[in-house]
């Protein structure tokens, strides 16, 4: 399994993703520069967190036009998996890989803290190693994470099981207080209709070691590795 | 070809929570401007573009707004003025 981590000017979680993939998952990872057209044979693409292009215009709005994004979109259209984290989620929405948009947190503050998420679907290649309804602890670090979509899109996401993670309290309850940015329906992560692109505001790559707070992000990486291994075996 | 200067307003769509607008409204109320109702905080862009006519410039800018300058999910745009630059 080879992981391509996209680097934009302003990406700042690329090294975290590399550390998680190489040192904790034990897979191979390469960095893909935004000006290149080469995914270097990556099986999995990670769009990491950060502030690509300084969030000019809107978070993700400019990054979507980077040369490498043409390759990422083509990879996704071939069914290749894409893990879009934080700014990566914003870029994926701007690029049309995922529906909706991420707006300024309702309280206007940048949040950087551990949150609880409930796993809403394990029928995805990203979450097969979790249990349905499992409550996991994964950190968030963002100023623009309020997931917003029109009513039809929300109904479709819910109906098709595309809501993968929801912000909850420690007991697994969906509450307003547990929603750090006022996302609609406490949505923290979604997959596209084809199931190969996951966007999430929380950072699973920063939750890979109990010594720094949580290893609850590791099963996500292992789920992806399982799914890629199954493809090779098939 | 004529060079036109085009001014564009982009604001959060009504019905979508605009926390910046709400904060500004609250501050204005605190200052005593009790008559202030809804406030939306958006962006104002001024760009120069060459076109055969004002209509052509407006058309081009509309496409720019649809494809990049405004987010079709959350924002509305309004082309305020198109004038020779």
Short mmCIF file of C-alpha atoms in Angstrom, two decimals:
data_model
loop_
_atom_site.label_atom_id
_atom_site.label_comp_id
_atom_site.label_asym_id
_atom_site.label_seq_id
_atom_site.Cartn_x
_atom_site.Cartn_y
_atom_site.Cartn_z
CA UNK A 1 0.00 0.00 0.00
CA UNK A 2 1.39 3.33 -1.08
CA UNK A 3 -0.06 6.56 0.28
CA UNK A 4 0.23 9.86 -1.56
CA UNK A 5 0.08 12.88 0.74
CA UNK A 6 -0.69 16.07 -1.17
CA UNK A 7 1.33 19.14 -0.24
CA UNK A 8 -0.08 22.58 -0.97
CA UNK A 9 1.56 25.84 0.05
CA UNK A 10 0.11 26.19 3.55
CA UNK A 11 -0.49 22.49 4.27
CA UNK A 12 0.62 21.85 7.84
CA UNK A 13 -0.63 18.36 8.71
CA UNK A 14 1.27 16.62 5.92
CA UNK A 15 4.02 15.48 8.29
CA UNK A 16 1.44 14.26 10.83
CA UNK A 17 -0.19 12.18 8.11
CA UNK A 18 3.21 10.81 7.06
CA UNK A 19 4.05 9.89 10.66
CA UNK A 20 0.71 8.12 11.13
CA UNK A 21 0.95 6.19 7.88
CA UNK A 22 4.63 5.24 8.04
CA UNK A 23 5.35 4.89 11.76
CA UNK A 24 2.01 3.61 13.01
CA UNK A 25 0.32 1.89 10.08
CA UNK A 26 3.63 0.65 8.67
CA UNK A 27 2.79 1.58 5.08
CA UNK A 28 4.77 3.49 2.48
CA UNK A 29 4.07 7.17 1.96
CA UNK A 30 5.19 9.80 -0.52
CA UNK A 31 4.60 13.55 -0.70
CA UNK A 32 2.98 14.88 -3.86
CA UNK A 33 3.69 18.55 -4.61
CA UNK A 34 0.68 20.58 -5.69
CA UNK A 35 2.35 21.77 -8.90
CA UNK A 36 3.03 18.23 -10.12
CA UNK A 37 0.74 16.00 -12.11
CA UNK A 38 2.10 12.85 -10.50
CA UNK A 39 0.47 10.81 -7.74
CA UNK A 40 3.56 8.57 -7.80
CA UNK A 41 1.52 5.40 -7.97
CA UNK A 42 -0.40 6.11 -4.78
CA UNK A 43 -3.20 3.67 -3.91
CA UNK A 44 -4.61 6.06 -1.33
CA UNK A 45 -4.54 9.85 -1.51
CA UNK A 46 -4.59 11.97 1.63
CA UNK A 47 -5.59 15.63 1.38
CA UNK A 48 -4.11 16.88 4.65
CA UNK A 49 -5.08 19.70 6.95
CA UNK A 50 -3.64 23.19 6.93
CA UNK A 51 -4.33 26.53 5.34
CA UNK A 52 -3.70 25.95 1.65
CA UNK A 53 -3.15 29.26 -0.15
CA UNK A 54 -3.79 31.08 3.11
CA UNK A 55 -7.51 30.27 2.88
CA UNK A 56 -7.71 33.12 0.35
CA UNK A 57 -11.22 33.74 -0.97
CA UNK A 58 -12.59 30.70 0.93
CA UNK A 59 -10.82 27.71 2.50
CA UNK A 60 -10.02 25.28 -0.31
CA UNK A 61 -11.24 27.57 -3.10
CA UNK A 62 -7.82 28.11 -4.70
CA UNK A 63 -6.25 24.73 -3.89
CA UNK A 64 -8.85 23.04 -6.02
CA UNK A 65 -7.17 24.55 -9.10
CA UNK A 66 -3.73 23.14 -8.32
CA UNK A 67 -2.39 20.85 -11.06
CA UNK A 68 -2.25 17.89 -8.67
CA UNK A 69 -6.00 18.22 -8.00
CA UNK A 70 -6.75 17.15 -11.58
CA UNK A 71 -4.98 13.89 -10.75
CA UNK A 72 -6.74 13.57 -7.39
CA UNK A 73 -10.14 14.04 -9.06
CA UNK A 74 -9.23 11.50 -11.76
CA UNK A 75 -8.05 9.06 -9.07
CA UNK A 76 -11.35 9.51 -7.22
CA UNK A 77 -13.35 9.07 -10.43
CA UNK A 78 -11.54 5.76 -10.99
CA UNK A 79 -12.79 4.70 -7.56
CA UNK A 80 -9.49 5.28 -5.80
CA UNK A 81 -9.79 6.14 -2.11
CA UNK A 82 -9.28 9.71 -0.92
CA UNK A 83 -9.04 10.66 2.75
CA UNK A 84 -9.75 14.37 3.05
CA UNK A 85 -8.98 15.77 6.49
CA UNK A 86 -9.87 19.26 7.76
CA UNK A 87 -8.60 21.66 5.07
CA UNK A 88 -8.60 18.58 2.83
CA UNK A 89 -12.36 18.25 3.50
CA UNK A 90 -12.82 21.90 2.55
CA UNK A 91 -10.82 21.36 -0.66
CA UNK A 92 -12.80 18.20 -1.50
CA UNK A 93 -16.08 20.13 -1.16
CA UNK A 94 -14.79 23.00 -3.30
CA UNK A 95 -13.60 20.49 -5.91
CA UNK A 96 -17.01 18.85 -6.04
CA UNK A 97 -15.76 15.52 -4.70
CA UNK A 98 -18.13 15.89 -1.75
CA UNK A 99 -21.41 17.80 -1.39
CA UNK A 100 -21.89 20.81 0.86
CA UNK A 101 -19.52 23.39 2.30
CA UNK A 102 -17.61 24.15 5.50
CA UNK A 103 -18.38 27.58 6.92
CA UNK A 104 -16.95 29.68 9.75
CA UNK A 105 -17.54 28.10 13.17
CA UNK A 106 -20.73 29.60 14.58
CA UNK A 107 -18.98 31.06 17.64
CA UNK A 108 -16.26 32.53 15.37
CA UNK A 109 -13.43 30.98 17.39
CA UNK A 110 -10.70 28.64 16.22
CA UNK A 111 -11.15 25.38 18.13
CA UNK A 112 -8.34 23.00 18.99
CA UNK A 113 -9.48 20.20 21.30
CA UNK A 114 -10.32 16.53 21.66
CA UNK A 115 -13.91 15.79 20.67
CA UNK A 116 -16.07 12.70 20.78
CA UNK A 117 -17.37 11.26 17.54
CA UNK A 118 -19.92 8.53 17.00
CA UNK A 119 -19.29 6.11 14.17
CA UNK A 120 -22.51 6.20 12.15
CA UNK A 121 -21.58 3.74 9.42
CA UNK A 122 -19.14 0.84 9.31
CA UNK A 123 -20.18 -0.15 5.79
CA UNK A 124 -17.40 2.01 4.33
CA UNK A 125 -13.82 1.21 3.43
CA UNK A 126 -12.78 3.83 5.99
CA UNK A 127 -14.61 2.49 9.03
CA UNK A 128 -14.87 -1.30 8.81
CA UNK A 129 -12.60 -1.71 11.85
CA UNK A 130 -14.95 0.27 14.10
CA UNK A 131 -18.21 -0.86 15.69
CA UNK A 132 -21.44 0.81 14.71
CA UNK A 133 -22.27 3.46 17.30
CA UNK A 134 -18.74 3.37 18.71
CA UNK A 135 -17.70 6.61 20.41
CA UNK A 136 -14.13 7.63 19.56
CA UNK A 137 -11.92 10.52 20.68
CA UNK A 138 -10.26 12.43 17.87
CA UNK A 139 -9.00 16.03 17.94
CA UNK A 140 -10.32 18.95 15.91
CA UNK A 141 -8.34 22.07 14.97
CA UNK A 142 -10.20 24.46 12.72
CA UNK A 143 -11.88 27.82 12.32
CA UNK A 144 -14.13 26.89 9.40
CA UNK A 145 -15.73 23.53 10.15
CA UNK A 146 -19.47 24.16 10.19
CA UNK A 147 -20.82 21.60 7.75
CA UNK A 148 -23.64 23.10 5.70
CA UNK A 149 -25.70 21.69 2.85
CA UNK A 150 -29.19 22.21 1.50
CA UNK A 151 -32.08 20.19 2.90
CA UNK A 152 -32.23 17.75 -0.04
CA UNK A 153 -28.52 17.00 0.23
CA UNK A 154 -28.79 16.40 3.98
CA UNK A 155 -31.71 14.01 3.48
CA UNK A 156 -29.79 12.14 0.80
CA UNK A 157 -26.68 11.86 2.96
CA UNK A 158 -28.72 10.52 5.87
CA UNK A 159 -30.80 8.21 3.70
CA UNK A 160 -27.84 6.68 1.90
CA UNK A 161 -25.77 6.20 5.03
CA UNK A 162 -23.19 8.75 3.91
CA UNK A 163 -22.93 10.45 7.30
CA UNK A 164 -19.98 8.59 8.78
CA UNK A 165 -19.06 10.58 11.91
CA UNK A 166 -21.18 12.79 14.13
CA UNK A 167 -20.13 15.03 17.03
CA UNK A 168 -21.51 13.58 20.27
CA UNK A 169 -20.91 13.85 24.00
CA UNK A 170 -18.88 11.27 25.91
CA UNK A 171 -22.00 9.16 26.32
CA UNK A 172 -22.60 9.06 22.56
CA UNK A 173 -25.54 11.47 22.56
CA UNK A 174 -26.03 14.02 19.78
CA UNK A 175 -26.31 17.33 21.65
CA UNK A 176 -25.91 20.98 20.77
CA UNK A 177 -23.17 21.33 23.40
CA UNK A 178 -21.16 18.52 21.79
CA UNK A 179 -21.26 20.22 18.40
CA UNK A 180 -18.07 22.32 18.38
CA UNK A 181 -18.85 24.43 15.31
CA UNK A 182 -22.66 24.17 14.90
CA UNK A 183 -22.44 21.79 11.94
CA UNK A 184 -25.84 20.81 10.60
CA UNK A 185 -27.05 17.61 12.26
CA UNK A 186 -23.72 17.43 14.16
CA UNK A 187 -22.05 16.14 10.99
CA UNK A 188 -18.29 15.67 11.39
CA UNK A 189 -17.57 13.41 8.41
CA UNK A 190 -19.25 12.19 5.22
CA UNK A 191 -18.49 9.91 2.29
CA UNK A 192 -19.43 10.49 -1.33
CA UNK A 193 -22.13 8.36 -2.97
CA UNK A 194 -19.54 5.97 -4.42
CA UNK A 195 -18.01 5.51 -0.97
CA UNK A 196 -14.40 6.17 -1.92
CA UNK A 197 -13.99 9.77 -0.72
CA UNK A 198 -14.21 10.51 3.01
CA UNK A 199 -14.17 14.09 4.25
CA UNK A 200 -13.90 14.83 7.95
CA UNK A 201 -12.98 17.87 10.03
CA UNK A 202 -11.43 15.92 12.95
CA UNK A 203 -7.86 14.67 12.58
CA UNK A 204 -7.53 10.85 12.72
CA UNK A 205 -3.83 11.18 11.84
CA UNK A 206 -3.32 13.00 15.15
CA UNK A 207 -5.01 10.21 17.09
CA UNK A 208 -2.62 7.33 16.52
CA UNK A 209 -0.85 7.06 19.88
CA UNK A 210 -2.38 6.86 23.36
CA UNK A 211 0.68 8.67 24.72
CA UNK A 212 -0.52 11.86 23.04
CA UNK A 213 -4.17 11.45 23.91
CA UNK A 214 -5.80 8.85 21.69
CA UNK A 215 -5.20 6.07 19.20
CA UNK A 216 -8.79 6.07 17.97
CA UNK A 217 -7.76 7.24 14.50
CA UNK A 218 -5.70 4.14 13.80
CA UNK A 219 -8.63 1.81 12.99
CA UNK A 220 -9.53 4.21 10.16
CA UNK A 221 -6.11 3.73 8.59
CA UNK A 222 -6.26 -0.01 9.17
CA UNK A 223 -9.73 -0.14 7.58
CA UNK A 224 -8.29 1.55 4.47
CA UNK A 225 -5.36 -0.85 4.40
CA UNK A 226 -7.78 -3.79 4.67
CA UNK A 227 -9.85 -2.49 1.75
CA UNK A 228 -6.82 -1.98 -0.47
CA UNK A 229 -5.47 -5.43 0.39
CA UNK A 230 -8.87 -6.93 -0.51
CA UNK A 231 -8.70 -5.19 -3.91
CA UNK A 232 -5.27 -6.61 -4.62
CA UNK A 233 -6.41 -10.06 -3.52
CA UNK A 234 -9.50 -9.92 -5.73
CA UNK B 1 -12.25 45.65 -26.77
CA UNK B 2 -12.89 47.94 -23.86
CA UNK B 3 -11.58 47.58 -20.35
CA UNK B 4 -14.39 47.46 -17.81
CA UNK B 5 -14.22 47.76 -14.06
CA UNK B 6 -16.76 45.44 -12.43
CA UNK B 7 -17.83 45.57 -8.78
CA UNK B 8 -19.27 42.44 -7.20
CA UNK B 9 -21.00 41.86 -3.86
CA UNK B 10 -20.92 38.36 -2.38
CA UNK B 11 -22.94 37.68 0.77
CA UNK B 12 -23.93 34.59 2.76
CA UNK B 13 -27.28 33.35 1.52
CA UNK B 14 -30.30 34.21 3.67
CA UNK B 15 -31.29 31.26 5.80
CA UNK B 16 -27.67 30.30 6.33
CA UNK B 17 -26.33 31.31 9.73
CA UNK B 18 -23.89 34.20 9.37
CA UNK B 19 -22.15 34.44 12.75
CA UNK B 20 -20.04 37.43 11.65
CA UNK B 21 -23.17 39.31 10.66
CA UNK B 22 -24.79 38.43 13.96
CA UNK B 23 -21.74 39.64 15.91
CA UNK B 24 -21.78 42.94 14.01
CA UNK B 25 -25.52 43.34 14.63
CA UNK B 26 -24.99 42.71 18.35
CA UNK B 27 -22.19 45.29 18.46
CA UNK B 28 -24.34 47.87 16.69
CA UNK B 29 -27.14 47.23 19.17
CA UNK B 30 -24.65 47.74 22.00
CA UNK B 31 -23.69 51.10 20.47
CA UNK B 32 -27.33 52.13 20.59
CA UNK B 33 -28.31 51.47 16.99
CA UNK B 34 -31.36 49.57 18.16
CA UNK B 35 -33.06 49.86 14.78
CA UNK B 36 -30.55 47.52 13.09
CA UNK B 37 -32.03 44.22 12.00
CA UNK B 38 -30.33 41.51 9.98
CA UNK B 39 -26.64 42.02 9.08
CA UNK B 40 -24.74 39.91 6.53
CA UNK B 41 -20.97 40.18 6.19
CA UNK B 42 -19.61 39.27 2.80
CA UNK B 43 -16.94 40.28 0.32
CA UNK B 44 -16.65 43.10 -2.18
CA UNK B 45 -14.55 42.47 -5.27
CA UNK B 46 -13.49 44.95 -7.92
CA UNK B 47 -11.94 43.50 -11.05
CA UNK B 48 -10.89 44.84 -14.43
CA UNK B 49 -11.67 42.81 -17.52
CA UNK B 50 -11.58 43.38 -21.27
CA UNK B 51 -14.79 42.78 -23.21
CA UNK B 52 -16.60 43.81 -26.36
CA UNK B 53 -19.43 45.40 -24.39
CA UNK B 54 -20.68 45.98 -20.86
CA UNK B 55 -23.11 43.10 -21.35
CA UNK B 56 -20.29 40.76 -22.36
CA UNK B 57 -18.25 41.85 -19.33
CA UNK B 58 -21.23 41.22 -17.07
CA UNK B 59 -21.75 37.77 -18.59
CA UNK B 60 -18.12 36.84 -18.09
CA UNK B 61 -18.14 38.02 -14.48
CA UNK B 62 -21.32 36.07 -13.81
CA UNK B 63 -19.55 32.91 -14.95
CA UNK B 64 -16.53 33.81 -12.80
CA UNK B 65 -18.85 34.11 -9.81
CA UNK B 66 -20.54 30.79 -10.54
CA UNK B 67 -17.26 28.94 -11.01
CA UNK B 68 -15.00 30.49 -8.38
CA UNK B 69 -15.76 33.80 -6.74
CA UNK B 70 -18.93 32.71 -4.91
CA UNK B 71 -19.68 29.34 -3.37
CA UNK B 72 -22.91 28.18 -5.01
CA UNK B 73 -23.82 26.18 -1.88
CA UNK B 74 -23.77 29.05 0.58
CA UNK B 75 -23.39 32.44 -1.07
CA UNK B 76 -25.30 34.80 -3.34
CA UNK B 77 -23.58 37.27 -5.61
CA UNK B 78 -24.68 40.53 -7.16
CA UNK B 79 -22.85 42.39 -9.91
CA UNK B 80 -23.24 45.95 -8.65
CA UNK B 81 -21.62 48.04 -11.38
CA UNK B 82 -19.98 47.59 -14.79
CA UNK B 83 -18.17 50.75 -15.92
CA UNK B 84 -15.41 51.61 -18.38
CA UNK B 85 -12.14 51.39 -16.43
#
